[in-house]
PDB file of C-alpha atoms in Angstrom:
ATOM      1  CA  UNK A  19       9.329  15.458  34.772  1.00 83.00           C
ATOM      2  CA  UNK A  20       6.752  12.862  35.612  1.00 94.00           C
ATOM      3  CA  UNK A  21       3.192  14.174  36.063  1.00 95.00           C
ATOM      4  CA  UNK A  22       0.242  12.540  37.766  1.00 97.00           C
ATOM      5  CA  UNK A  23      -1.841  10.496  35.557  1.00 97.00           C
ATOM      6  CA  UNK A  24       1.226   9.837  33.351  1.00 96.00           C
ATOM      7  CA  UNK A  25       2.582   6.198  33.115  1.00 97.00           C
ATOM      8  CA  UNK A  26       5.789   5.944  35.034  1.00 98.00           C
ATOM      9  CA  UNK A  27       8.931   4.300  33.558  1.00 97.00           C
ATOM     10  CA  UNK A  28       9.106   0.713  34.366  1.00 97.00           C
ATOM     11  CA  UNK A  29      11.671  -0.240  37.092  1.00 97.00           C
ATOM     12  CA  UNK A  30      13.283  -3.488  37.783  1.00 98.00           C
ATOM     13  CA  UNK A  31      15.669  -3.912  40.791  1.00 98.00           C
ATOM     14  CA  UNK A  32      17.226  -6.747  42.765  1.00 98.00           C
ATOM     15  CA  UNK A  33      16.162  -7.120  46.339  1.00 98.00           C
ATOM     16  CA  UNK A  34      18.294  -7.888  49.285  1.00 98.00           C
ATOM     17  CA  UNK A  35      16.367 -11.090  49.844  1.00 97.00           C
ATOM     18  CA  UNK A  36      17.652 -12.454  46.443  1.00 97.00           C
ATOM     19  CA  UNK A  37      14.521 -11.859  44.421  1.00 98.00           C
ATOM     20  CA  UNK A  38      13.927  -9.384  41.539  1.00 98.00           C
ATOM     21  CA  UNK A  39      11.198  -6.632  41.798  1.00 98.00           C
ATOM     22  CA  UNK A  40       9.569  -5.129  38.661  1.00 98.00           C
ATOM     23  CA  UNK A  41       7.061  -2.271  38.787  1.00 98.00           C
ATOM     24  CA  UNK A  42       5.108  -3.471  35.824  1.00 98.00           C
ATOM     25  CA  UNK A  43       4.610  -6.954  37.598  1.00 97.00           C
ATOM     26  CA  UNK A  44       3.174  -5.537  40.786  1.00 97.00           C
ATOM     27  CA  UNK A  45      -0.484  -6.264  41.260  1.00 97.00           C
ATOM     28  CA  UNK A  46      -1.499  -4.198  44.311  1.00 98.00           C
ATOM     29  CA  UNK A  47      -5.180  -3.714  45.235  1.00 98.00           C
ATOM     30  CA  UNK A  48      -4.773   0.058  45.343  1.00 98.00           C
ATOM     31  CA  UNK A  49      -1.299   1.375  44.917  1.00 98.00           C
ATOM     32  CA  UNK A  50       2.389   0.685  44.890  1.00 98.00           C
ATOM     33  CA  UNK A  51       4.319   2.939  47.206  1.00 98.00           C
ATOM     34  CA  UNK A  52       7.952   3.445  45.936  1.00 98.00           C
ATOM     35  CA  UNK A  53      10.205   5.080  48.660  1.00 98.00           C
ATOM     36  CA  UNK A  54      13.602   6.161  47.395  1.00 98.00           C
ATOM     37  CA  UNK A  55      16.099   6.662  50.188  1.00 98.00           C
ATOM     38  CA  UNK A  56      19.668   8.089  50.136  1.00 98.00           C
ATOM     39  CA  UNK A  57      21.477   4.958  51.469  1.00 98.00           C
ATOM     40  CA  UNK A  58      23.199   3.445  54.487  1.00 98.00           C
ATOM     41  CA  UNK A  59      25.080   6.780  55.049  1.00 97.00           C
ATOM     42  CA  UNK A  60      21.910   8.614  55.954  1.00 97.00           C
ATOM     43  CA  UNK A  61      20.705   8.590  59.535  1.00 97.00           C
ATOM     44  CA  UNK A  62      17.339  10.356  58.549  1.00 98.00           C
ATOM     45  CA  UNK A  63      16.688   7.524  56.081  1.00 98.00           C
ATOM     46  CA  UNK A  64      17.319   5.017  58.813  1.00 98.00           C
ATOM     47  CA  UNK A  65      14.721   6.594  61.023  1.00 98.00           C
ATOM     48  CA  UNK A  66      12.226   6.832  58.143  1.00 98.00           C
ATOM     49  CA  UNK A  67      12.679   3.366  57.018  1.00 98.00           C
ATOM     50  CA  UNK A  68      12.619   2.059  60.626  1.00 98.00           C
ATOM     51  CA  UNK A  69       9.215   3.908  61.059  1.00 98.00           C
ATOM     52  CA  UNK A  70       8.020   2.344  57.781  1.00 98.00           C
ATOM     53  CA  UNK A  71       8.672  -1.124  59.265  1.00 98.00           C
ATOM     54  CA  UNK A  72       6.303  -0.301  62.052  1.00 98.00           C
ATOM     55  CA  UNK A  73       3.461   0.827  59.556  1.00 98.00           C
ATOM     56  CA  UNK A  74       3.815  -1.928  56.834  1.00 98.00           C
ATOM     57  CA  UNK A  75       0.578  -3.728  58.066  1.00 98.00           C
ATOM     58  CA  UNK A  76      -1.369  -0.330  57.768  1.00 98.00           C
ATOM     59  CA  UNK A  77      -0.190  -0.113  54.189  1.00 98.00           C
ATOM     60  CA  UNK A  78      -1.023  -3.685  53.483  1.00 98.00           C
ATOM     61  CA  UNK A  79      -4.393  -3.194  54.941  1.00 98.00           C
ATOM     62  CA  UNK A  80      -5.064  -0.429  52.379  1.00 98.00           C
ATOM     63  CA  UNK A  81      -3.919  -2.543  49.452  1.00 98.00           C
ATOM     64  CA  UNK A  82      -0.727  -0.827  49.114  1.00 98.00           C
ATOM     65  CA  UNK A  83       2.571  -2.713  48.017  1.00 98.00           C
ATOM     66  CA  UNK A  84       5.630  -0.958  49.478  1.00 98.00           C
ATOM     67  CA  UNK A  85       9.196  -1.025  48.377  1.00 98.00           C
ATOM     68  CA  UNK A  86      12.272   1.130  49.479  1.00 98.00           C
ATOM     69  CA  UNK A  87      15.139   1.538  47.098  1.00 98.00           C
ATOM     70  CA  UNK A  88      18.498   3.319  46.889  1.00 98.00           C
ATOM     71  CA  UNK A  89      21.416   3.430  44.548  1.00 98.00           C
ATOM     72  CA  UNK A  90      23.679   1.616  47.105  1.00 98.00           C
ATOM     73  CA  UNK A  91      25.498  -1.500  45.992  1.00 98.00           C
ATOM     74  CA  UNK A  92      24.330  -4.902  46.857  1.00 98.00           C
ATOM     75  CA  UNK A  93      26.921  -5.243  49.688  1.00 98.00           C
ATOM     76  CA  UNK A  94      25.955  -1.808  51.258  1.00 98.00           C
ATOM     77  CA  UNK A  95      22.138  -2.533  50.872  1.00 98.00           C
ATOM     78  CA  UNK A  96      22.575  -5.944  52.648  1.00 98.00           C
ATOM     79  CA  UNK A  97      24.524  -4.189  55.376  1.00 98.00           C
ATOM     80  CA  UNK A  98      21.681  -1.705  55.639  1.00 98.00           C
ATOM     81  CA  UNK A  99      19.147  -4.537  55.895  1.00 98.00           C
ATOM     82  CA  UNK A 100      21.361  -6.100  58.675  1.00 98.00           C
ATOM     83  CA  UNK A 101      21.966  -2.889  60.763  1.00 98.00           C
ATOM     84  CA  UNK A 102      18.657  -1.214  60.498  1.00 98.00           C
ATOM     85  CA  UNK A 103      15.388  -2.504  61.993  1.00 98.00           C
ATOM     86  CA  UNK A 104      13.633  -3.052  58.604  1.00 98.00           C
ATOM     87  CA  UNK A 105      13.260  -6.852  58.516  1.00 97.00           C
ATOM     88  CA  UNK A 106      10.091  -6.819  56.519  1.00 98.00           C
ATOM     89  CA  UNK A 107      10.698  -3.860  54.095  1.00 98.00           C
ATOM     90  CA  UNK A 108      11.404  -4.868  50.689  1.00 98.00           C
ATOM     91  CA  UNK A 109      14.718  -3.383  50.046  1.00 98.00           C
ATOM     92  CA  UNK A 110      16.078  -2.734  46.473  1.00 98.00           C
ATOM     93  CA  UNK A 111      19.578  -1.684  45.524  1.00 98.00           C
ATOM     94  CA  UNK A 112      21.445  -0.271  42.666  1.00 98.00           C
ATOM     95  CA  UNK A 113      18.783   2.080  41.298  1.00 98.00           C
ATOM     96  CA  UNK A 114      20.649   3.527  38.357  1.00 98.00           C
ATOM     97  CA  UNK A 115      21.303   7.336  38.662  1.00 97.00           C
ATOM     98  CA  UNK A 116      20.201   7.910  35.086  1.00 97.00           C
ATOM     99  CA  UNK A 117      16.898   5.975  35.638  1.00 97.00           C
ATOM    100  CA  UNK A 118      16.396   8.067  38.807  1.00 98.00           C
ATOM    101  CA  UNK A 119      16.710  11.179  36.734  1.00 97.00           C
ATOM    102  CA  UNK A 120      13.868   9.958  34.586  1.00 97.00           C
ATOM    103  CA  UNK A 121      11.762   9.858  37.710  1.00 98.00           C
ATOM    104  CA  UNK A 122      12.639  13.503  38.393  1.00 97.00           C
ATOM    105  CA  UNK A 123      14.785  12.630  41.449  1.00 98.00           C
ATOM    106  CA  UNK A 124      17.698  14.817  42.482  1.00 98.00           C
ATOM    107  CA  UNK A 125      21.189  13.591  42.424  1.00 98.00           C
ATOM    108  CA  UNK A 126      23.853  14.683  44.936  1.00 97.00           C
ATOM    109  CA  UNK A 127      27.705  14.442  44.916  1.00 96.00           C
ATOM    110  CA  UNK A 128      28.870  12.952  48.192  1.00 95.00           C
ATOM    111  CA  UNK A 129      30.641  14.862  50.964  1.00 94.00           C
ATOM    112  CA  UNK A 130      32.477  13.409  53.901  1.00 89.00           C
ATOM    113  CA  UNK A 131      31.516   9.741  54.299  1.00 90.00           C
ATOM    114  CA  UNK A 132      28.840   9.624  51.545  1.00 94.00           C
ATOM    115  CA  UNK A 133      28.967   7.791  48.281  1.00 95.00           C
ATOM    116  CA  UNK A 134      30.513   9.488  45.348  1.00 95.00           C
ATOM    117  CA  UNK A 135      26.942  10.174  43.852  1.00 97.00           C
ATOM    118  CA  UNK A 136      23.535   9.196  45.154  1.00 97.00           C
ATOM    119  CA  UNK A 137      19.847   9.763  44.802  1.00 98.00           C
ATOM    120  CA  UNK A 138      18.057  12.137  47.078  1.00 98.00           C
ATOM    121  CA  UNK A 139      14.708  11.004  48.616  1.00 98.00           C
ATOM    122  CA  UNK A 140      11.400  10.594  46.846  1.00 98.00           C
ATOM    123  CA  UNK A 141       8.029   9.093  47.495  1.00 98.00           C
ATOM    124  CA  UNK A 142       5.840   7.883  44.629  1.00 98.00           C
ATOM    125  CA  UNK A 143       2.276   6.572  44.837  1.00 98.00           C
ATOM    126  CA  UNK A 144       1.543   4.429  41.703  1.00 98.00           C
ATOM    127  CA  UNK A 145      -1.721   3.061  40.536  1.00 98.00           C
ATOM    128  CA  UNK A 146      -1.790  -0.675  39.568  1.00 98.00           C
ATOM    129  CA  UNK A 147      -1.675   0.274  35.851  1.00 97.00           C
ATOM    130  CA  UNK A 148       1.587   2.063  36.430  1.00 98.00           C
ATOM    131  CA  UNK A 149       0.000   5.580  36.384  1.00 98.00           C
ATOM    132  CA  UNK A 150       1.595   8.067  38.791  1.00 98.00           C
ATOM    133  CA  UNK A 151      -0.944   9.159  41.371  1.00 98.00           C
ATOM    134  CA  UNK A 152       1.274  11.491  43.294  1.00 97.00           C
ATOM    135  CA  UNK A 153       4.861  12.153  44.218  1.00 97.00           C
ATOM    136  CA  UNK A 154       6.961  14.116  46.739  1.00 97.00           C
ATOM    137  CA  UNK A 155      10.592  14.670  45.875  1.00 97.00           C
ATOM    138  CA  UNK A 156      13.187  16.164  48.007  1.00 97.00           C
ATOM    139  CA  UNK A 157      16.597  17.813  47.481  1.00 96.00           C
ATOM    140  CA  UNK A 158      17.935  16.651  50.771  1.00 93.00           C
ATOM    141  CA  UNK A 159      17.170  14.190  53.596  1.00 94.00           C
ATOM    142  CA  UNK A 160      14.746  16.573  55.440  1.00 93.00           C
ATOM    143  CA  UNK A 161      11.100  17.476  55.005  1.00 92.00           C
ATOM    144  CA  UNK A 162       9.757  14.095  53.859  1.00 96.00           C
ATOM    145  CA  UNK A 163       6.054  13.216  54.018  1.00 97.00           C
ATOM    146  CA  UNK A 164       5.137  11.840  57.404  1.00 98.00           C
ATOM    147  CA  UNK A 165       4.183   8.205  56.958  1.00 98.00           C
ATOM    148  CA  UNK A 166       0.970   8.666  59.063  1.00 98.00           C
ATOM    149  CA  UNK A 167      -0.058  11.458  56.734  1.00 98.00           C
ATOM    150  CA  UNK A 168       0.564   9.266  53.718  1.00 98.00           C
ATOM    151  CA  UNK A 169      -1.569   6.499  55.346  1.00 98.00           C
ATOM    152  CA  UNK A 170      -4.360   9.124  56.079  1.00 98.00           C
ATOM    153  CA  UNK A 171      -4.104  10.589  52.500  1.00 98.00           C
ATOM    154  CA  UNK A 172      -4.458   6.994  50.972  1.00 98.00           C
ATOM    155  CA  UNK A 173      -7.449   6.246  53.118  1.00 98.00           C
ATOM    156  CA  UNK A 174      -9.063   9.536  52.017  1.00 98.00           C
ATOM    157  CA  UNK A 175      -8.263   8.989  48.398  1.00 98.00           C
ATOM    158  CA  UNK A 176      -9.628   5.420  48.471  1.00 98.00           C
ATOM    159  CA  UNK A 177     -12.744   6.498  50.464  1.00 98.00           C
ATOM    160  CA  UNK A 178     -13.656   9.479  48.285  1.00 98.00           C
ATOM    161  CA  UNK A 179     -12.324   8.126  45.019  1.00 97.00           C
ATOM    162  CA  UNK A 180     -10.259  11.364  44.910  1.00 97.00           C
ATOM    163  CA  UNK A 181      -8.602  11.901  41.497  1.00 96.00           C
ATOM    164  CA  UNK A 182      -4.920  12.528  40.874  1.00 97.00           C
ATOM    165  CA  UNK A 183      -4.160  16.251  40.811  1.00 96.00           C
ATOM    166  CA  UNK A 184      -1.364  18.381  39.356  1.00 93.00           C
ATOM    167  CA  UNK A 185      -1.342  16.996  35.796  1.00 85.00           C
ATOM    168  CA  UNK A 186      -2.009  20.390  34.115  1.00 83.00           C
TER     169      UNK A 186
END
């Protein structure tokens, strides 16, 4: 299990725009915000990422680089990008299930029209040196941190130089 103030595993993923994203190559002013979503099959994820689209400039103003990732295939991720209103959200795909486990994420077996296996949601706030600041991990699509709450928390952390907690 990852703990705050611990270096996270490196992560390299392809993005739907044809580029590659690597965590260790990120140079945010304050943080990298890694949002893991379930995939195209999840209407709750759609709502969350579409809300993220409307708040990207607020994260940018705080010096936060944002990326959303799933274990979906390239084709499904591109379909997600085309169908959802997330034109400016960097969208990664094929996050390997085994790597997701290293991040402490939960894995589910699909039911109905879901993929055979997929990653449940998570949100990670990561310092520029790849140290975990905080994380929120879910076992299902509900009860994710509100994005306005995340923005407010990051403002507070930066203003008060508030240390990472939960490392004991």
